[in-house]
Amino acid sequence: MFNQMAFGKRVKSFRLKNQYSQKEVAFKIGVSEQAVSKWENGDCLPDVYNLKLLAQIFHISVDSLLDTEMQNAEKIVETITINGARFEVVEKPETIYAGKIIYAKDFPSADSFNAAIDSLPEDEKQAAFCKLKETVLPIYDVCLSINFWRDARLHAYGFVREVAAETQPDGVDVYKMPASLYIRVYTDKETSQLVCKEHCETWELFAYIRDYFMPAHGFAMAQNGAQELEVFDTLEHKSGYAYMPVVRI
């Protein structure tokens, strides 16, 4: 995922390497000095035209300027196909999620906890999202299921997004996910057919992964603090990836 703050640091690094001031860079590409400052601080991003000009004056490729720290990205280590459905074994680095997290321990019963999840107003989620610092780009809405294979009193559920900073404003809940191996699968037609549906929700894939895929292919649930994730690629949450943390056995 693209990190806006990291991009700003790269712009500054290449500027200093070429011994340019912010004013000189701004003059060369025809923008204000304030615009260059905002890019370097990670406050905003240049448009495509200015991105190309930045690369030209730094004598580098656009790919170099947009480098997304691939050593910190997810890495697919194996792909297993079942009846056309593609399951990916993914190494996912340490990740910080922030937003609104509801904990079962704060409710008198499992039923009241589940009711709170279902009834959480959309404006409360958006209020938390609006406060986030250093949101990682591109932005994906994530539903975070914490300890849902353990005792009910340990459960928690989050409406979160990935961020680069663990320190967040008041009113924002944070969960630091350790690096882990995951089984990742997308909610396409082939995958939905495995659970006997034309189209399935991301959460419906967790049971299939846990009960059928993992035993058949030598995996067990991870116990390292990594959790189940639903990572949506549409605003309507109609499709996305289910992530299940695992270890090889």
Tab-separated table of C-alpha atoms in Angstrom:
chain	number	residue	atom	x	y	z
A	1	MET	CA	0.000	0.000	0.000
A	2	PHE	CA	1.140	3.553	-0.823
A	3	ASN	CA	2.334	5.579	2.159
A	4	GLN	CA	1.873	9.329	1.653
A	5	MET	CA	4.287	10.271	4.444
A	6	ALA	CA	6.985	7.979	3.030
A	7	PHE	CA	6.494	9.562	-0.397
A	8	GLY	CA	7.075	13.006	1.104
A	9	LYS	CA	10.286	11.832	2.734
A	10	ARG	CA	11.494	10.472	-0.632
A	11	VAL	CA	10.788	13.801	-2.338
A	12	LYS	CA	12.794	15.618	0.328
A	13	SER	CA	15.622	13.088	0.129
A	14	PHE	CA	15.952	13.434	-3.656
A	15	ARG	CA	15.719	17.236	-3.385
A	16	LEU	CA	18.555	17.391	-0.864
A	17	LYS	CA	20.614	14.908	-2.870
A	18	ASN	CA	20.363	17.285	-5.838
A	19	GLN	CA	21.146	20.269	-3.561
A	20	TYR	CA	17.901	22.088	-4.391
A	21	SER	CA	15.927	24.280	-2.028
A	22	GLN	CA	12.151	23.961	-1.909
A	23	LYS	CA	11.999	27.332	-3.658
A	24	GLU	CA	14.203	26.082	-6.503
A	25	VAL	CA	12.101	22.942	-6.997
A	26	ALA	CA	8.931	25.028	-6.994
A	27	PHE	CA	10.381	27.407	-9.621
A	28	LYS	CA	11.554	24.578	-11.883
A	29	ILE	CA	8.134	22.901	-12.086
A	30	GLY	CA	5.957	26.011	-11.839
A	31	VAL	CA	4.234	25.573	-8.474
A	32	SER	CA	4.342	27.433	-5.181
A	33	GLU	CA	6.972	26.775	-2.546
A	34	GLN	CA	4.078	25.950	-0.212
A	35	ALA	CA	3.001	23.124	-2.550
A	36	VAL	CA	6.454	21.536	-2.393
A	37	SER	CA	6.424	21.853	1.390
A	38	LYS	CA	3.036	20.112	1.571
A	39	TRP	CA	4.287	17.249	-0.622
A	40	GLU	CA	7.329	16.737	1.594
A	41	ASN	CA	5.252	16.865	4.776
A	42	GLY	CA	2.859	14.243	3.409
A	43	ASP	CA	-0.078	16.675	3.534
A	44	CYS	CA	-0.992	16.115	-0.123
A	45	LEU	CA	0.296	14.545	-3.325
A	46	PRO	CA	1.357	16.132	-6.646
A	47	ASP	CA	-0.821	15.504	-9.675
A	48	VAL	CA	0.413	13.201	-12.444
A	49	TYR	CA	1.951	16.053	-14.461
A	50	ASN	CA	3.931	17.461	-11.533
A	51	LEU	CA	4.966	13.953	-10.488
A	52	LYS	CA	6.571	13.497	-13.909
A	53	LEU	CA	8.316	16.886	-13.656
A	54	LEU	CA	9.673	16.032	-10.193
A	55	ALA	CA	11.163	12.825	-11.551
A	56	GLN	CA	12.743	14.738	-14.453
A	57	ILE	CA	14.464	17.371	-12.333
A	58	PHE	CA	15.716	14.730	-9.893
A	59	HIS	CA	16.982	12.618	-12.832
A	60	ILE	CA	15.144	9.522	-11.685
A	61	SER	CA	12.220	7.457	-12.938
A	62	VAL	CA	8.658	7.987	-11.741
A	63	ASP	CA	8.821	4.399	-10.441
A	64	SER	CA	11.749	5.364	-8.207
A	65	LEU	CA	9.850	8.359	-6.861
A	66	LEU	CA	6.767	6.235	-6.207
A	67	ASP	CA	8.700	3.366	-4.604
A	68	THR	CA	6.381	1.905	-1.984
A	69	GLU	CA	8.957	0.270	0.272
A	70	MET	CA	8.311	-3.160	-1.205
A	71	GLN	CA	10.285	-4.792	1.595
A	72	ASN	CA	7.356	-3.807	3.833
A	73	ALA	CA	4.619	-4.937	1.457
A	74	GLU	CA	2.591	-8.128	1.525
A	75	LYS	CA	4.294	-11.003	-0.249
A	76	ILE	CA	2.481	-13.910	-1.892
A	77	VAL	CA	4.510	-17.043	-1.159
A	78	GLU	CA	2.136	-19.684	-2.538
A	79	THR	CA	-1.090	-19.932	-4.521
A	80	ILE	CA	-3.513	-22.854	-4.180
A	81	THR	CA	-6.461	-23.177	-6.559
A	82	ILE	CA	-9.629	-25.097	-5.687
A	83	ASN	CA	-12.260	-25.436	-8.429
A	84	GLY	CA	-11.107	-22.161	-9.931
A	85	ALA	CA	-11.032	-20.299	-6.586
A	86	ARG	CA	-7.626	-18.765	-5.851
A	87	PHE	CA	-6.285	-18.993	-2.277
A	88	GLU	CA	-3.076	-17.067	-1.616
A	89	VAL	CA	-0.636	-17.741	1.208
A	90	VAL	CA	0.574	-14.260	2.123
A	91	GLU	CA	3.350	-12.953	4.354
A	92	LYS	CA	1.912	-9.742	5.827
A	93	PRO	CA	4.200	-7.334	7.732
A	94	GLU	CA	3.378	-5.641	11.019
A	95	THR	CA	0.392	-3.388	10.377
A	96	ILE	CA	-1.313	-0.671	12.420
A	97	TYR	CA	-5.094	-0.340	12.202
A	98	ALA	CA	-7.081	2.542	13.669
A	99	GLY	CA	-10.723	3.577	13.877
A	100	LYS	CA	-13.585	2.385	16.085
A	101	ILE	CA	-13.118	-0.870	18.031
A	102	ILE	CA	-15.827	-2.410	20.250
A	103	TYR	CA	-14.752	-4.776	23.061
A	104	ALA	CA	-16.952	-7.558	24.458
A	105	LYS	CA	-15.644	-6.943	27.991
A	106	ASP	CA	-17.477	-3.604	27.974
A	107	PHE	CA	-20.902	-5.301	27.580
A	108	PRO	CA	-22.918	-7.503	29.961
A	109	SER	CA	-23.451	-10.319	27.450
A	110	ALA	CA	-22.423	-11.658	24.072
A	111	ASP	CA	-25.827	-10.705	22.689
A	112	SER	CA	-25.465	-7.068	23.736
A	113	PHE	CA	-21.946	-6.978	22.290
A	114	ASN	CA	-23.168	-8.327	18.939
A	115	ALA	CA	-26.074	-5.893	18.985
A	116	ALA	CA	-23.658	-2.999	19.520
A	117	ILE	CA	-21.651	-4.077	16.474
A	118	ASP	CA	-24.751	-4.279	14.293
A	119	SER	CA	-26.201	-0.974	15.492
A	120	LEU	CA	-23.065	1.205	15.526
A	121	PRO	CA	-24.063	4.411	13.694
A	122	GLU	CA	-22.212	5.140	10.463
A	123	ASP	CA	-21.445	8.660	11.650
A	124	GLU	CA	-19.461	7.269	14.609
A	125	LYS	CA	-17.284	5.233	12.241
A	126	GLN	CA	-16.760	8.207	9.937
A	127	ALA	CA	-15.986	10.502	12.872
A	128	ALA	CA	-13.138	8.193	13.884
A	129	PHE	CA	-11.910	7.893	10.286
A	130	CYS	CA	-11.845	11.694	9.900
A	131	LYS	CA	-9.447	11.958	12.859
A	132	LEU	CA	-6.915	9.427	11.560
A	133	LYS	CA	-3.311	10.546	11.217
A	134	GLU	CA	-1.060	9.241	8.423
A	135	THR	CA	-3.629	7.046	6.709
A	136	VAL	CA	-1.937	4.597	4.349
A	137	LEU	CA	-2.941	4.894	0.694
A	138	PRO	CA	-4.869	3.554	-1.089
A	139	ILE	CA	-7.560	3.618	1.608
A	140	TYR	CA	-9.483	0.413	2.313
A	141	ASP	CA	-12.217	-0.034	4.893
A	142	VAL	CA	-11.372	-2.999	7.119
A	143	CYS	CA	-13.507	-5.025	9.515
A	144	LEU	CA	-11.244	-6.442	12.206
A	145	SER	CA	-12.382	-9.549	14.126
A	146	ILE	CA	-10.330	-9.923	17.313
A	147	ASN	CA	-10.147	-13.278	19.159
A	148	PHE	CA	-13.292	-14.647	17.520
A	149	TRP	CA	-11.964	-18.205	17.843
A	150	ARG	CA	-11.418	-17.771	21.604
A	151	ASP	CA	-13.613	-17.167	24.659
A	152	ALA	CA	-16.480	-14.745	23.963
A	153	ARG	CA	-15.351	-12.300	26.675
A	154	LEU	CA	-12.099	-11.769	24.730
A	155	HIS	CA	-13.852	-10.806	21.515
A	156	ALA	CA	-13.566	-7.371	19.921
A	157	TYR	CA	-14.666	-6.004	16.586
A	158	GLY	CA	-13.281	-3.014	14.730
A	159	PHE	CA	-14.185	-0.718	11.863
A	160	VAL	CA	-10.687	0.411	10.936
A	161	ARG	CA	-8.244	1.586	8.296
A	162	GLU	CA	-4.509	1.086	7.964
A	163	VAL	CA	-2.336	3.912	9.300
A	164	ALA	CA	1.409	4.532	9.483
A	165	ALA	CA	1.378	6.038	12.992
A	166	GLU	CA	0.508	4.162	16.176
A	167	THR	CA	-0.123	7.441	18.035
A	168	GLN	CA	-3.583	8.690	17.082
A	169	PRO	CA	-5.922	11.467	18.372
A	170	ASP	CA	-8.343	10.963	21.266
A	171	GLY	CA	-11.423	9.056	20.222
A	172	VAL	CA	-9.510	6.768	17.857
A	173	ASP	CA	-8.868	3.128	18.812
A	174	VAL	CA	-5.664	1.422	17.644
A	175	TYR	CA	-4.753	-2.228	17.085
A	176	LYS	CA	-1.150	-3.109	16.244
A	177	MET	CA	-1.180	-6.292	14.174
A	178	PRO	CA	1.995	-8.402	14.352
A	179	ALA	CA	3.610	-9.732	11.199
A	180	SER	CA	2.043	-13.046	10.253
A	181	LEU	CA	1.304	-15.596	7.589
A	182	TYR	CA	-2.247	-15.359	6.210
A	183	ILE	CA	-4.571	-17.229	3.905
A	184	ARG	CA	-6.118	-14.602	1.622
A	185	VAL	CA	-9.066	-15.144	-0.714
A	186	TYR	CA	-11.279	-12.813	-2.756
A	187	THR	CA	-15.075	-12.768	-2.952
A	188	ASP	CA	-15.350	-13.599	-6.648
A	189	LYS	CA	-17.776	-15.989	-8.378
A	190	GLU	CA	-15.508	-19.031	-8.102
A	191	THR	CA	-14.950	-18.541	-4.373
A	192	SER	CA	-18.650	-17.938	-3.724
A	193	GLN	CA	-19.484	-21.251	-5.343
A	194	LEU	CA	-17.382	-23.030	-2.701
A	195	VAL	CA	-19.911	-21.888	-0.104
A	196	CYS	CA	-22.815	-22.669	-2.458
A	197	LYS	CA	-23.714	-19.073	-3.315
A	198	GLU	CA	-23.744	-16.850	-6.395
A	199	HIS	CA	-22.158	-14.121	-4.305
A	200	CYS	CA	-20.888	-14.330	-0.727
A	201	GLU	CA	-19.886	-11.850	1.949
A	202	THR	CA	-16.244	-11.740	3.027
A	203	TRP	CA	-17.047	-13.014	6.537
A	204	GLU	CA	-18.677	-16.148	5.078
A	205	LEU	CA	-15.271	-17.277	3.785
A	206	PHE	CA	-13.728	-17.551	7.266
A	207	ALA	CA	-15.587	-20.769	8.102
A	208	TYR	CA	-14.596	-22.384	4.793
A	209	ILE	CA	-10.938	-21.427	5.255
A	210	ARG	CA	-10.867	-22.664	8.861
A	211	ASP	CA	-12.958	-25.846	8.507
A	212	TYR	CA	-11.991	-27.096	5.058
A	213	PHE	CA	-9.045	-25.318	3.469
A	214	MET	CA	-6.666	-25.239	6.452
A	215	PRO	CA	-6.928	-28.933	7.481
A	216	ALA	CA	-6.619	-30.052	3.848
A	217	HIS	CA	-3.462	-28.030	3.187
A	218	GLY	CA	-1.548	-28.239	6.463
A	219	PHE	CA	-2.393	-24.989	8.233
A	220	ALA	CA	-3.589	-24.114	11.744
A	221	MET	CA	-4.800	-20.883	13.319
A	222	ALA	CA	-1.985	-18.502	14.296
A	223	GLN	CA	-1.692	-17.680	18.003
A	224	ASN	CA	0.617	-14.658	17.643
A	225	GLY	CA	-1.960	-11.894	18.057
A	226	ALA	CA	-2.760	-11.630	14.351
A	227	GLN	CA	-6.496	-11.502	13.632
A	228	GLU	CA	-9.083	-12.075	10.920
A	229	LEU	CA	-9.580	-9.245	8.443
A	230	GLU	CA	-12.209	-8.267	5.918
A	231	VAL	CA	-10.541	-5.812	3.523
A	232	PHE	CA	-13.112	-4.168	1.225
A	233	ASP	CA	-12.283	-2.764	-2.209
A	234	THR	CA	-15.602	-0.936	-2.743
A	235	LEU	CA	-17.304	1.805	-0.723
A	236	GLU	CA	-20.430	-0.349	-0.525
A	237	HIS	CA	-18.434	-3.272	0.961
A	238	LYS	CA	-19.836	-5.590	-1.724
A	239	SER	CA	-16.502	-7.277	-2.417
A	240	GLY	CA	-13.074	-7.687	-0.895
A	241	TYR	CA	-10.548	-10.056	0.653
A	242	ALA	CA	-10.888	-12.340	3.652
A	243	TYR	CA	-7.616	-12.775	5.588
A	244	MET	CA	-7.127	-15.650	8.045
A	245	PRO	CA	-3.907	-15.699	10.180
A	246	VAL	CA	-2.260	-19.121	10.042
A	247	VAL	CA	0.840	-21.194	10.738
A	248	ARG	CA	2.064	-24.222	8.811
A	249	ILE	CA	1.837	-27.590	10.580
